Tab-separated table of C-alpha atoms and ligand atoms in Angstrom:
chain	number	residue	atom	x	y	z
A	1	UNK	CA	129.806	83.405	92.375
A	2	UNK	CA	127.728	82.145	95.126
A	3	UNK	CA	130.044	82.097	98.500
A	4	UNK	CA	127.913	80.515	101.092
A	5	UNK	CA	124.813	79.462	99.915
A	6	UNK	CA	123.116	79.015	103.300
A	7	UNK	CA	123.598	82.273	104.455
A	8	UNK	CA	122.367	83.610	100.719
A	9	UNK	CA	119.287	81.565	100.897
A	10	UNK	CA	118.666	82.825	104.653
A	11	UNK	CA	118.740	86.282	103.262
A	12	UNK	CA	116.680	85.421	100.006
A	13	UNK	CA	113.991	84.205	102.625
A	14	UNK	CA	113.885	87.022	104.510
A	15	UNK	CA	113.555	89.292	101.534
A	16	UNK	CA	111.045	87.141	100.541
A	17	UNK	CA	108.813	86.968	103.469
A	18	UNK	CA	109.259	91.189	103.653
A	19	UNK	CA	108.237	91.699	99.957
A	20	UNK	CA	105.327	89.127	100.444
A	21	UNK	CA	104.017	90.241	104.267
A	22	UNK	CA	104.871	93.411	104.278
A	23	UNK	CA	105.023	95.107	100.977
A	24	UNK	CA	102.822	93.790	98.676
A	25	UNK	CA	100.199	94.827	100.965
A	26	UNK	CA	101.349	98.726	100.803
A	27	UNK	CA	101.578	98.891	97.029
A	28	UNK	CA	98.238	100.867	96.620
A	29	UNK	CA	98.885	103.267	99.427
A	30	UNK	CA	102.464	103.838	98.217
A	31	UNK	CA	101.134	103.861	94.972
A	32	UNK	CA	97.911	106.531	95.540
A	33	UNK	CA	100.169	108.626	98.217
A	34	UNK	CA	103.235	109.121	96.315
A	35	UNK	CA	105.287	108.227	99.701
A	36	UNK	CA	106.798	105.318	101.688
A	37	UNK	CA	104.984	105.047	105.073
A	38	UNK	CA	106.872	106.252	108.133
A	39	UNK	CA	109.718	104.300	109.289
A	40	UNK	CA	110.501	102.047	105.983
A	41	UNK	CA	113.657	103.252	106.059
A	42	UNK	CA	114.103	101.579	109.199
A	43	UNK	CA	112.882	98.441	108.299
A	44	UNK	CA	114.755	98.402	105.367
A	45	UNK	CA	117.994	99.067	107.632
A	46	UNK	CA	117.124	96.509	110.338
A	47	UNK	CA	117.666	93.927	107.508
A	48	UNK	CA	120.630	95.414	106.411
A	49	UNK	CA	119.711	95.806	102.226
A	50	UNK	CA	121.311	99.397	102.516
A	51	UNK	CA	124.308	97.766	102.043
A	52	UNK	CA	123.961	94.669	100.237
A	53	UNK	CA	126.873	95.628	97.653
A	54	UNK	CA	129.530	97.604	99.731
A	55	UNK	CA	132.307	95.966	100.991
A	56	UNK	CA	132.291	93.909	104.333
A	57	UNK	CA	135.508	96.032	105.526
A	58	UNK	CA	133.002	99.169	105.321
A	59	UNK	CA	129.931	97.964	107.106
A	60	UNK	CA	128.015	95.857	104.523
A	61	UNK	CA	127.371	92.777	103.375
A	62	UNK	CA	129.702	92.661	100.248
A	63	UNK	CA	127.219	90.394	97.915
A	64	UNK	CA	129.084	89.518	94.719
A	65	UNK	CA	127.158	90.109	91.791
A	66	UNK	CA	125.733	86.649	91.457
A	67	UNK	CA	124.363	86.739	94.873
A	68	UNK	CA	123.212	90.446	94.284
A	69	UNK	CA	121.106	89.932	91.424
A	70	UNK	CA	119.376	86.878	93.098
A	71	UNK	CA	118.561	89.523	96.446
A	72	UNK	CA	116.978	91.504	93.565
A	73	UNK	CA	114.844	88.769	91.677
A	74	UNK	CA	113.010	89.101	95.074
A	75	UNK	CA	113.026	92.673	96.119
A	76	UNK	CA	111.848	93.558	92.448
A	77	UNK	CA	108.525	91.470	92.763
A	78	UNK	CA	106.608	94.295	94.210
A	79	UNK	CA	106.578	98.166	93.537
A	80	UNK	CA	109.557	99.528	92.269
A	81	UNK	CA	109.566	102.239	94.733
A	82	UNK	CA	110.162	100.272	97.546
A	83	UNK	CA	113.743	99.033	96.029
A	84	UNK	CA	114.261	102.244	94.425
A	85	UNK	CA	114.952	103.494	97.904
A	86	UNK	CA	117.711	101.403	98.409
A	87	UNK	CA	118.589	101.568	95.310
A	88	UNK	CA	121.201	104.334	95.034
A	89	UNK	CA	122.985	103.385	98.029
A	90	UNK	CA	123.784	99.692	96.200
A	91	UNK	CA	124.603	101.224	92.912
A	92	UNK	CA	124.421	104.483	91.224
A	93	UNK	CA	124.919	105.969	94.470
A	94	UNK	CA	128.233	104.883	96.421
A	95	UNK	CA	130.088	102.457	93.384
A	96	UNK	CA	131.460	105.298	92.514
A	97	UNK	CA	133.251	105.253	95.755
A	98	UNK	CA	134.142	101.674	96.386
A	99	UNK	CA	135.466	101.797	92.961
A	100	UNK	CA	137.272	105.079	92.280
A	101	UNK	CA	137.060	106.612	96.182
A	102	UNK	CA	140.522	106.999	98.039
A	103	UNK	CA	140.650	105.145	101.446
A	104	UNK	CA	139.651	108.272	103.005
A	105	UNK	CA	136.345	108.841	101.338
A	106	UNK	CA	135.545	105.119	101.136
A	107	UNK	CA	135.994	105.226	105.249
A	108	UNK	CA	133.913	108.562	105.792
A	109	UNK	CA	130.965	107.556	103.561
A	110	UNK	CA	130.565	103.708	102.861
A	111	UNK	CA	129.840	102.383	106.503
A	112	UNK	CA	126.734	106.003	106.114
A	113	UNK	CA	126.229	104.270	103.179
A	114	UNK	CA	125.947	100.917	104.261
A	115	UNK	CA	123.738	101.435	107.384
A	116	UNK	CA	121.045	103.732	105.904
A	117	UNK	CA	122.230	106.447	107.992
A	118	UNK	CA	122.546	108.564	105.027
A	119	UNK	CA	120.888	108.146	101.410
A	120	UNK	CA	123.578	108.497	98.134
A	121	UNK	CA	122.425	110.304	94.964
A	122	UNK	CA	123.861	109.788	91.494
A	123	UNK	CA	124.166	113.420	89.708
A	124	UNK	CA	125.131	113.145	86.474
A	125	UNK	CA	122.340	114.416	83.851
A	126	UNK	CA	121.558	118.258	83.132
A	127	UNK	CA	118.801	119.712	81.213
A	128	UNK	CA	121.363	119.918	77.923
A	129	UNK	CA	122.836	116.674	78.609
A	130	UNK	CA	120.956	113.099	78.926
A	131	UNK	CA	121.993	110.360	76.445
A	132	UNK	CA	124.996	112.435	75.626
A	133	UNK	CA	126.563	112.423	79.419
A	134	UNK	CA	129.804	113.675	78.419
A	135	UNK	CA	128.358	116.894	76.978
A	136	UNK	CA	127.453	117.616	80.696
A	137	UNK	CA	127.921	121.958	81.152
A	138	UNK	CA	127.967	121.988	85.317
A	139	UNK	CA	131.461	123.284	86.433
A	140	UNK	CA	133.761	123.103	89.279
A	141	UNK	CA	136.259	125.953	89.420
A	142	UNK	CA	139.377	125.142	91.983
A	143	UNK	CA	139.173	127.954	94.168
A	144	UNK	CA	142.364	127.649	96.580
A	145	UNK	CA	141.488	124.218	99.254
A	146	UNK	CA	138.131	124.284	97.143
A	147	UNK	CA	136.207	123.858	94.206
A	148	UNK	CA	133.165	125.846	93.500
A	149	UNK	CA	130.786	124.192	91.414
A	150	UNK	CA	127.948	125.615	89.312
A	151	UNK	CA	125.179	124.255	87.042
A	152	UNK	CA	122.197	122.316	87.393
A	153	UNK	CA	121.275	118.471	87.355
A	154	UNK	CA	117.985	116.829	86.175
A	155	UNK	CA	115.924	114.084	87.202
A	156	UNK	CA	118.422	113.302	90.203
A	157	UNK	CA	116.799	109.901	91.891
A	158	UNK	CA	116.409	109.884	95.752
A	159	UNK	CA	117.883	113.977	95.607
A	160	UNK	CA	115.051	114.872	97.804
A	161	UNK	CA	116.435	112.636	100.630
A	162	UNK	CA	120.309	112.698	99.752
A	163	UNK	CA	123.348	113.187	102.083
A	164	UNK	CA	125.663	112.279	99.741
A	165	UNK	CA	125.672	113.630	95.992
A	166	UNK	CA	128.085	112.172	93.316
A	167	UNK	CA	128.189	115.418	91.442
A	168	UNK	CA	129.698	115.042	87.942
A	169	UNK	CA	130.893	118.263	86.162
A	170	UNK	CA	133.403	119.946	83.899
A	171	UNK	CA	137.085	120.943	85.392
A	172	UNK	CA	138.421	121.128	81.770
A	173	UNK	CA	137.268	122.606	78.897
A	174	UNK	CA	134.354	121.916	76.709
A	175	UNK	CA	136.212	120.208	73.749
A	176	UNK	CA	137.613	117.740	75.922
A	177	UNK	CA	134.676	116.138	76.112
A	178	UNK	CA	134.470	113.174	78.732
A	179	UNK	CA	138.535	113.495	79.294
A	180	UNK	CA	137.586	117.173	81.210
A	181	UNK	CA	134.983	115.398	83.566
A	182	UNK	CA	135.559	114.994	87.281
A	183	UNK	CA	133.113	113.298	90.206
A	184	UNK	CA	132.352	115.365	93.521
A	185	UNK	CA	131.302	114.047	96.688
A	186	UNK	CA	129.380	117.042	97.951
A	187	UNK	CA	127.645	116.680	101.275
A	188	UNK	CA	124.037	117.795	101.884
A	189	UNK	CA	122.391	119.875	102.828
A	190	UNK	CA	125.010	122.982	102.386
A	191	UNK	CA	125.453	126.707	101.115
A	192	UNK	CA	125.052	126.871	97.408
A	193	UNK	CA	122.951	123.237	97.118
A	194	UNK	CA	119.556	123.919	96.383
A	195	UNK	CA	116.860	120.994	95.152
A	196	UNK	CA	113.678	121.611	93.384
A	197	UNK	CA	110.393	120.291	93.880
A	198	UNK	CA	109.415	116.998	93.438
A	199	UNK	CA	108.911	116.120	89.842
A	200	UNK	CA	105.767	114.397	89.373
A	201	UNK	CA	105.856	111.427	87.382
A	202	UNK	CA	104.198	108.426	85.160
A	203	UNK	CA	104.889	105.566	87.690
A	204	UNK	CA	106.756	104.921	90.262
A	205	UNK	CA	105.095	106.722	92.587
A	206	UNK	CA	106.559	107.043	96.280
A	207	UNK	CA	110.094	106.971	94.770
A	208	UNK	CA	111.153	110.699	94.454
A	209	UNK	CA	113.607	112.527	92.129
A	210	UNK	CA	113.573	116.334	91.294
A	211	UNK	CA	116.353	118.774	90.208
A	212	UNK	CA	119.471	119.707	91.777
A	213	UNK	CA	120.956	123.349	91.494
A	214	UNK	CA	124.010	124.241	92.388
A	215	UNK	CA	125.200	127.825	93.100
A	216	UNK	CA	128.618	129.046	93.813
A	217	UNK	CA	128.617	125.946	95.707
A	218	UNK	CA	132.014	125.111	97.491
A	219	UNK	CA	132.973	121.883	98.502
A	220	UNK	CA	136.352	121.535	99.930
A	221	UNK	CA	139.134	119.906	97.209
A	222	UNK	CA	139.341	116.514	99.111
A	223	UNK	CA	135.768	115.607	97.727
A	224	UNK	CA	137.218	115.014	94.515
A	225	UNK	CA	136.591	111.439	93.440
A	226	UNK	CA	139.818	109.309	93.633
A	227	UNK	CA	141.658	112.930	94.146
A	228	UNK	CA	142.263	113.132	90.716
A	229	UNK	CA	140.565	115.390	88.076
A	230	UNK	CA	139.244	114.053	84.421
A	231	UNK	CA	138.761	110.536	85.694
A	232	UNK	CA	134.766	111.178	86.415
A	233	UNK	CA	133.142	110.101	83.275
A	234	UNK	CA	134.791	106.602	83.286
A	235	UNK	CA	133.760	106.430	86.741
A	236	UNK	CA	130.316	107.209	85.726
A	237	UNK	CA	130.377	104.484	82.723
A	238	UNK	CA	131.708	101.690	85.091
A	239	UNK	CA	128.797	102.603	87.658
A	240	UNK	CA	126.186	102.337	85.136
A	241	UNK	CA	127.822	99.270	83.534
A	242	UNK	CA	127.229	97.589	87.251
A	243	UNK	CA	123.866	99.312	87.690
A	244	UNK	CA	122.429	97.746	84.744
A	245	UNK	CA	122.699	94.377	85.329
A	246	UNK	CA	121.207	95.335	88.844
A	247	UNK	CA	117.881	97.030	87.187
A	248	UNK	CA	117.716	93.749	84.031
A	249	UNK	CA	117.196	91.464	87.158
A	250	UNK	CA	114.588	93.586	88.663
A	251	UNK	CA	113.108	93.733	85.455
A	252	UNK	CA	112.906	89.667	85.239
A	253	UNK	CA	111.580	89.917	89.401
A	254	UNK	CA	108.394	92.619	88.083
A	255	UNK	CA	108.154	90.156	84.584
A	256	UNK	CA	107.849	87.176	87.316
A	257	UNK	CA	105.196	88.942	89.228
A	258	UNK	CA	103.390	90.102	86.486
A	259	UNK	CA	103.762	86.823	84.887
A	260	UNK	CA	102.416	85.414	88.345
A	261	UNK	CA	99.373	87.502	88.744
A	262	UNK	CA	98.156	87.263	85.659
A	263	UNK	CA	98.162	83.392	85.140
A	264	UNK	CA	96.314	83.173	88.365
A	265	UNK	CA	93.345	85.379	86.746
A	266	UNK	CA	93.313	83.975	83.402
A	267	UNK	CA	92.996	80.440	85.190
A	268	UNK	CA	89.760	82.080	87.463
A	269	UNK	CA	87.884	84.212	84.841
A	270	UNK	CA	85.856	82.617	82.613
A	271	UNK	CA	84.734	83.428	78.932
A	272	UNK	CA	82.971	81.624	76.408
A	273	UNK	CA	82.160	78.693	79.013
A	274	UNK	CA	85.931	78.089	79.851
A	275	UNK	CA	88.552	79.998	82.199
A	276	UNK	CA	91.055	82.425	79.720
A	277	UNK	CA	93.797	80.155	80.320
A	278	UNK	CA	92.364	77.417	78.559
A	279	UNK	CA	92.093	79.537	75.382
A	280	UNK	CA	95.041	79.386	72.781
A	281	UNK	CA	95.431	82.901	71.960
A	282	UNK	CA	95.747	83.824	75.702
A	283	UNK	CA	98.284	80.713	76.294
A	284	UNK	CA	100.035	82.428	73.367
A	285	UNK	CA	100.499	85.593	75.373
A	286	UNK	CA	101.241	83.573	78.344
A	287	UNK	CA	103.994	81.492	77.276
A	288	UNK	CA	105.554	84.406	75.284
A	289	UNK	CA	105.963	86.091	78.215
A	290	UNK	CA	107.194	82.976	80.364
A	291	UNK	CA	109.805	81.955	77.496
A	292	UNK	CA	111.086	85.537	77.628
A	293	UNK	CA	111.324	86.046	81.339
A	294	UNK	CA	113.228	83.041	81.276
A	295	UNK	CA	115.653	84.098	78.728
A	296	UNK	CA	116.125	87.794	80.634
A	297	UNK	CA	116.818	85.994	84.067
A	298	UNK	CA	119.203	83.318	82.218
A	299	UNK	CA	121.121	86.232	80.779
A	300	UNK	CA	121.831	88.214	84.052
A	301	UNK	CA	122.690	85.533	85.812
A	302	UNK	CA	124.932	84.362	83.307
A	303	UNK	CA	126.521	88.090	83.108
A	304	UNK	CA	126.498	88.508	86.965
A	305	UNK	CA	128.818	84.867	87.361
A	306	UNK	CA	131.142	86.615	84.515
A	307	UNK	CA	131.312	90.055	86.288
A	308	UNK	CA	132.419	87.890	89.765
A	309	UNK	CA	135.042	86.156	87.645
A	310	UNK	CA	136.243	89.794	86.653
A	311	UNK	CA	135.733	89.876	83.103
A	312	UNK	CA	134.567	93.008	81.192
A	313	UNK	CA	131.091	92.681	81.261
A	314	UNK	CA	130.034	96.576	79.959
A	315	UNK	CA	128.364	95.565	76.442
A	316	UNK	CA	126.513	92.634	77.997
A	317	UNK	CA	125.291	94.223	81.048
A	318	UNK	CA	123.793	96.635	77.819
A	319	UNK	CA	122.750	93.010	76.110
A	320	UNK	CA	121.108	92.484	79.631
A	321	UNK	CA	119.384	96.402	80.142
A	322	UNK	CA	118.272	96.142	76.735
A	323	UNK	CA	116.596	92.450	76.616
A	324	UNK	CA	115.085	92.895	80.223
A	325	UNK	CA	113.327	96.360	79.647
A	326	UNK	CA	111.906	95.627	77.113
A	327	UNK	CA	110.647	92.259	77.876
A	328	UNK	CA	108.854	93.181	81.145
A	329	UNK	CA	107.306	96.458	79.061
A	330	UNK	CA	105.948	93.563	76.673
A	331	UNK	CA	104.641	91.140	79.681
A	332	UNK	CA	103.181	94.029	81.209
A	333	UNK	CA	101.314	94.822	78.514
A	334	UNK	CA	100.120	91.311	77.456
A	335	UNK	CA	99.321	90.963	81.366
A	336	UNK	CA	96.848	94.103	80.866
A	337	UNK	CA	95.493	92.935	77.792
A	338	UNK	CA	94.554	89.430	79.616
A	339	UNK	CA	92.845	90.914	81.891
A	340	UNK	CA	91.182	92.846	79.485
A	341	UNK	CA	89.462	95.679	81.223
A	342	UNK	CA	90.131	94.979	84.368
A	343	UNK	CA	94.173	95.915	83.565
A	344	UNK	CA	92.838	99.485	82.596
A	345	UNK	CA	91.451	99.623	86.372
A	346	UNK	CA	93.640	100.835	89.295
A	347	UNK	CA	91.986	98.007	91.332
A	348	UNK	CA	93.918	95.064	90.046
A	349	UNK	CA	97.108	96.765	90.060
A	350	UNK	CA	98.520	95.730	86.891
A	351	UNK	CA	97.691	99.414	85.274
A	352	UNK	CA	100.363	100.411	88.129
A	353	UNK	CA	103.249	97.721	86.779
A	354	UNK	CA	102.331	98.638	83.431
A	355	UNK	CA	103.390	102.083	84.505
A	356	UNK	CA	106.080	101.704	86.307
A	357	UNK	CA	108.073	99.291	84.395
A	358	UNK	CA	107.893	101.794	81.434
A	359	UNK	CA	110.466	103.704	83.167
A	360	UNK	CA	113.167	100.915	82.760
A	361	UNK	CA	113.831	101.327	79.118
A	362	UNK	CA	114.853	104.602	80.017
A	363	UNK	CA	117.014	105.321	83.017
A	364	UNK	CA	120.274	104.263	83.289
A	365	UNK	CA	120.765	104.433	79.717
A	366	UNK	CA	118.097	104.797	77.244
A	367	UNK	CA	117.533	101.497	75.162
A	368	UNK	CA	118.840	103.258	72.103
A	369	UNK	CA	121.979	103.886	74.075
A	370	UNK	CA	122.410	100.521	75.286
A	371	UNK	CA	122.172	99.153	71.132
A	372	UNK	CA	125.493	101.749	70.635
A	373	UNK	CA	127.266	100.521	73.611
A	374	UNK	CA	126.713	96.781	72.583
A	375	UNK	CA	127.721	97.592	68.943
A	376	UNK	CA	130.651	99.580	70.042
A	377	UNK	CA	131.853	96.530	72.480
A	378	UNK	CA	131.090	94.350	69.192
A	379	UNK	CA	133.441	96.735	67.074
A	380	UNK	CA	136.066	96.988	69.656
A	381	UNK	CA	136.368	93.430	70.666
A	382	UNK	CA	136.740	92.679	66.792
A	383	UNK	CA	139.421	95.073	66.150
A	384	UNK	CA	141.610	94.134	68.990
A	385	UNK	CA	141.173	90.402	68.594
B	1	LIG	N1	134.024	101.802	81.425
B	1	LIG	C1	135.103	102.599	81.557
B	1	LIG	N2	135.363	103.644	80.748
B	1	LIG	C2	134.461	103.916	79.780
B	1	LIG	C3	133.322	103.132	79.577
B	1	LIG	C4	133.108	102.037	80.452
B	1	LIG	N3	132.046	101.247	80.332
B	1	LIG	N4	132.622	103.630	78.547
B	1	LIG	C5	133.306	104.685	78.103
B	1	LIG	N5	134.425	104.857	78.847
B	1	LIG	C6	135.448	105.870	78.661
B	1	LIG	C7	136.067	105.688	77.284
B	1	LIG	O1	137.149	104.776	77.320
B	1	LIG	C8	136.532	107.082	76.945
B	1	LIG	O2	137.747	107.343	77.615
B	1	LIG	P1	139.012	107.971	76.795
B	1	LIG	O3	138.534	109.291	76.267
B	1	LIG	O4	140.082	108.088	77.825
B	1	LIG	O5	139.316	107.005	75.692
B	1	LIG	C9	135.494	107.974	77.618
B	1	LIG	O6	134.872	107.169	78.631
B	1	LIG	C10	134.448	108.469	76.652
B	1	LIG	O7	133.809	107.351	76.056
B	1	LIG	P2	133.038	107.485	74.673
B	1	LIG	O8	133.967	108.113	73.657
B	1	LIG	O9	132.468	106.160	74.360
B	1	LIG	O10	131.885	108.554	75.035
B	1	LIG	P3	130.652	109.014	74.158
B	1	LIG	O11	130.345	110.404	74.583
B	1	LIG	O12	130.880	108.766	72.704
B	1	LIG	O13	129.429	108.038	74.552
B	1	LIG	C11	127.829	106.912	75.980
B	1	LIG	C12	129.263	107.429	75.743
B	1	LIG	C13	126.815	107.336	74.952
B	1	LIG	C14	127.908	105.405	76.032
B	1	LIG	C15	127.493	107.524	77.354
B	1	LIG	O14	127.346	108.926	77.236
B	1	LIG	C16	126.262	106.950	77.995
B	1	LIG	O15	126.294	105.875	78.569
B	1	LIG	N6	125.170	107.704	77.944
B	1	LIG	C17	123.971	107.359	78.699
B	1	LIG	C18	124.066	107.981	80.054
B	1	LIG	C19	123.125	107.339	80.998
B	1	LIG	O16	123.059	106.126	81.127
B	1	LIG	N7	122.405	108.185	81.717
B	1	LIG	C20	121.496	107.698	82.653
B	1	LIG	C21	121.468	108.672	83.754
B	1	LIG	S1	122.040	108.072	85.216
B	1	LIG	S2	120.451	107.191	85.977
């Protein structure tokens, strides 16, 4: 659902114009650094895209899905990393909040949220427990007006720069599986909250994620989730069920870039007397990848209008995660094998996509975990109807 499309295509623009003036030109130094320059954050906050999917009433700018997925077919067309850091405070990172929080915590952190002013983390998986998120071991322990809360989390995106942690753990026993899982809003930094050093990684460089320990740390009881315990892993599944459709459509935007780059060299170099894109087997690759893209971005958008019109969109948001990673991992690697060797070199760049975009079939729900969601949704719907 598109509300006013002026004001949409005003921000589009000026997405747009950022991504193309600004930071396409910093994707080598973000890349070869492993950081954001100084002051992104602020730029990112002066045009508000902290905030693109919390609420008006809370500070931001309250996109519906439809119009959020169209901000990210833009943002996504350059380094991952750049969105990345905006990335948990639109999704993994406060949705927990505007959809479980209780008017308290949605006033104290959303507007922080919103503004930039602090960064939201997403800590759900543990060393023992990836794929299988409701196996998860950290605990909270009520302790009188608090909980203490021990265990550690892995791979924890944006944790080196967090205020805000959506902590996940156990306040029931083992056996109850995801029915004895609660979500913590735990402030950093405090006593008993300790983060570990930067992980390095494949890809993505300049976006930062390490692990998250937590030691006889105590929260006070009112930064339980919603106030109410056992409620955290469906919380958790309805966050990622949003989230997804957010990353498919900045897999279509790095497809789309790819897509772009790479018909612009195979029209320039030449081989056997005639530029690449004249030759069938590379128009082949080319049009593979075009029909594809198309299909992905046709797909979220389709999924996005549904989600606006409040239908249950969890198995295909996974039809959406599942088609879109993998598509842009195949157009990024037909975009380095069209450019032959010069998509091995770190010169051109697209060695860098190729990189980053293998991270996509991964986070957020492993391909092989999106297949059992969507067959699960298939199983369900059939039974019931
Ligand atoms: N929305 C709301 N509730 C949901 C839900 C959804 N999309 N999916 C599951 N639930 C609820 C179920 O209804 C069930 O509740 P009840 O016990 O009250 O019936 C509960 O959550 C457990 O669901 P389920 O039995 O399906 O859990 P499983 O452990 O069998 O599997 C999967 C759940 C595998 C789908 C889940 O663990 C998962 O998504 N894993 C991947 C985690 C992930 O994406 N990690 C990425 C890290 S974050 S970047």
């Amino acid at each position: 659902m598109i509300r006013d499309l002026d004001l949409l295509e005003a921000l589009e623009d000026s997405v747009t114009r950022f991504v193309r003036d600004r930071l396409i030109p910093l994707e080598r130094q973000v890349d070869e650094a492993d950081a954001l320059p100084d002051g992104m954050v602020q730029e990112f906050r002066d045009l508000g895209l902290f905030g693109l999917s919390i609420p008006e009433d809370h500070g931001g700018l309250g996109l519906t899905m439809e119009e959020e997925v169209r901000v990210a077919f833009q943002l996504g067309r350059t380094s991952a990393a750049f969105r990345s850091l905006i990335g948990t405070n639109n999704g993994i990172g406060s949705q927990a909040i505007v959809m479980d929080g209780t008017e308290a915590q949605k006033a104290r952190y959303l507007p922080r949220l919103a503004s930039g002013e602090i960064i939201g983390s997403f800590a759900l998986t543990e060393p023992g427990a990836g794929s299988d998120a409701a196996s998860l071991t950290t605990r909270a322990v009520r302790d009188g007006d608090h909980y203490v809360l021990n265990g550690t989390k892995r791979y924890i995106t944006n944790a080196p720069h967090a205020g805000l942690f959506t902590v996940f753990a156990r306040t029931g026993a083992p056996e109850e599986r995801a029915r004895g899982i609660s979500a913590f809003l735990v402030e950093a930094p405090r006593d008993g909250l300790h983060l570990g050093p930067p992980d390095r990684k494949m890809g993505q460089k300049g976006a930062h994620v390490c692990d998250v320990v937590l030691q006889d740390c105590r929260v006070p009881a009112d930064a339980l989730l919603g106030g109410v315990e056992g409620r955290g892993f469906a919380s958790a599944m309805k966050v990622l069920d949003r989230g997804r459709l957010h990353i498919s459509a900045v897999c279509v935007a790095q497809a789309e870039r790819l897509i772009d780059d790479t018909l612009v060299y195979a029209m320039d170099r030449r081989q056997f007397g005639v530029p690449l894109a004249d030759q069938q087997l590379v128009q082949a690759m080319l049009a593979e990848s075009r029909a594809e893209c198309l299909a992905a971005r046709s797909m979220v958008l389709e999924t996005a209008r549904a989600k606006d019109t409040g239908a249950d969109i969890a198995t295909d948001a996974a039809c959406c995660k599942l088609f879109a990673s993998e598509m842009v991992g195949r157009v990024a690697d037909r975009a380095v094998q069209i450019h032959g060797g010069a998509g091995y070199m770190a010169e051109y760049g697209i060695e860098r996509f190729y990189r980053d975009v293998r991270l996509f079939r991964i986070y957020e729900g492993a391909s092989e975990i999106q297949k059992l969601v969507i067959a699960r949704g298939m199983i369900r719907a059939a039974g019931s109807g």
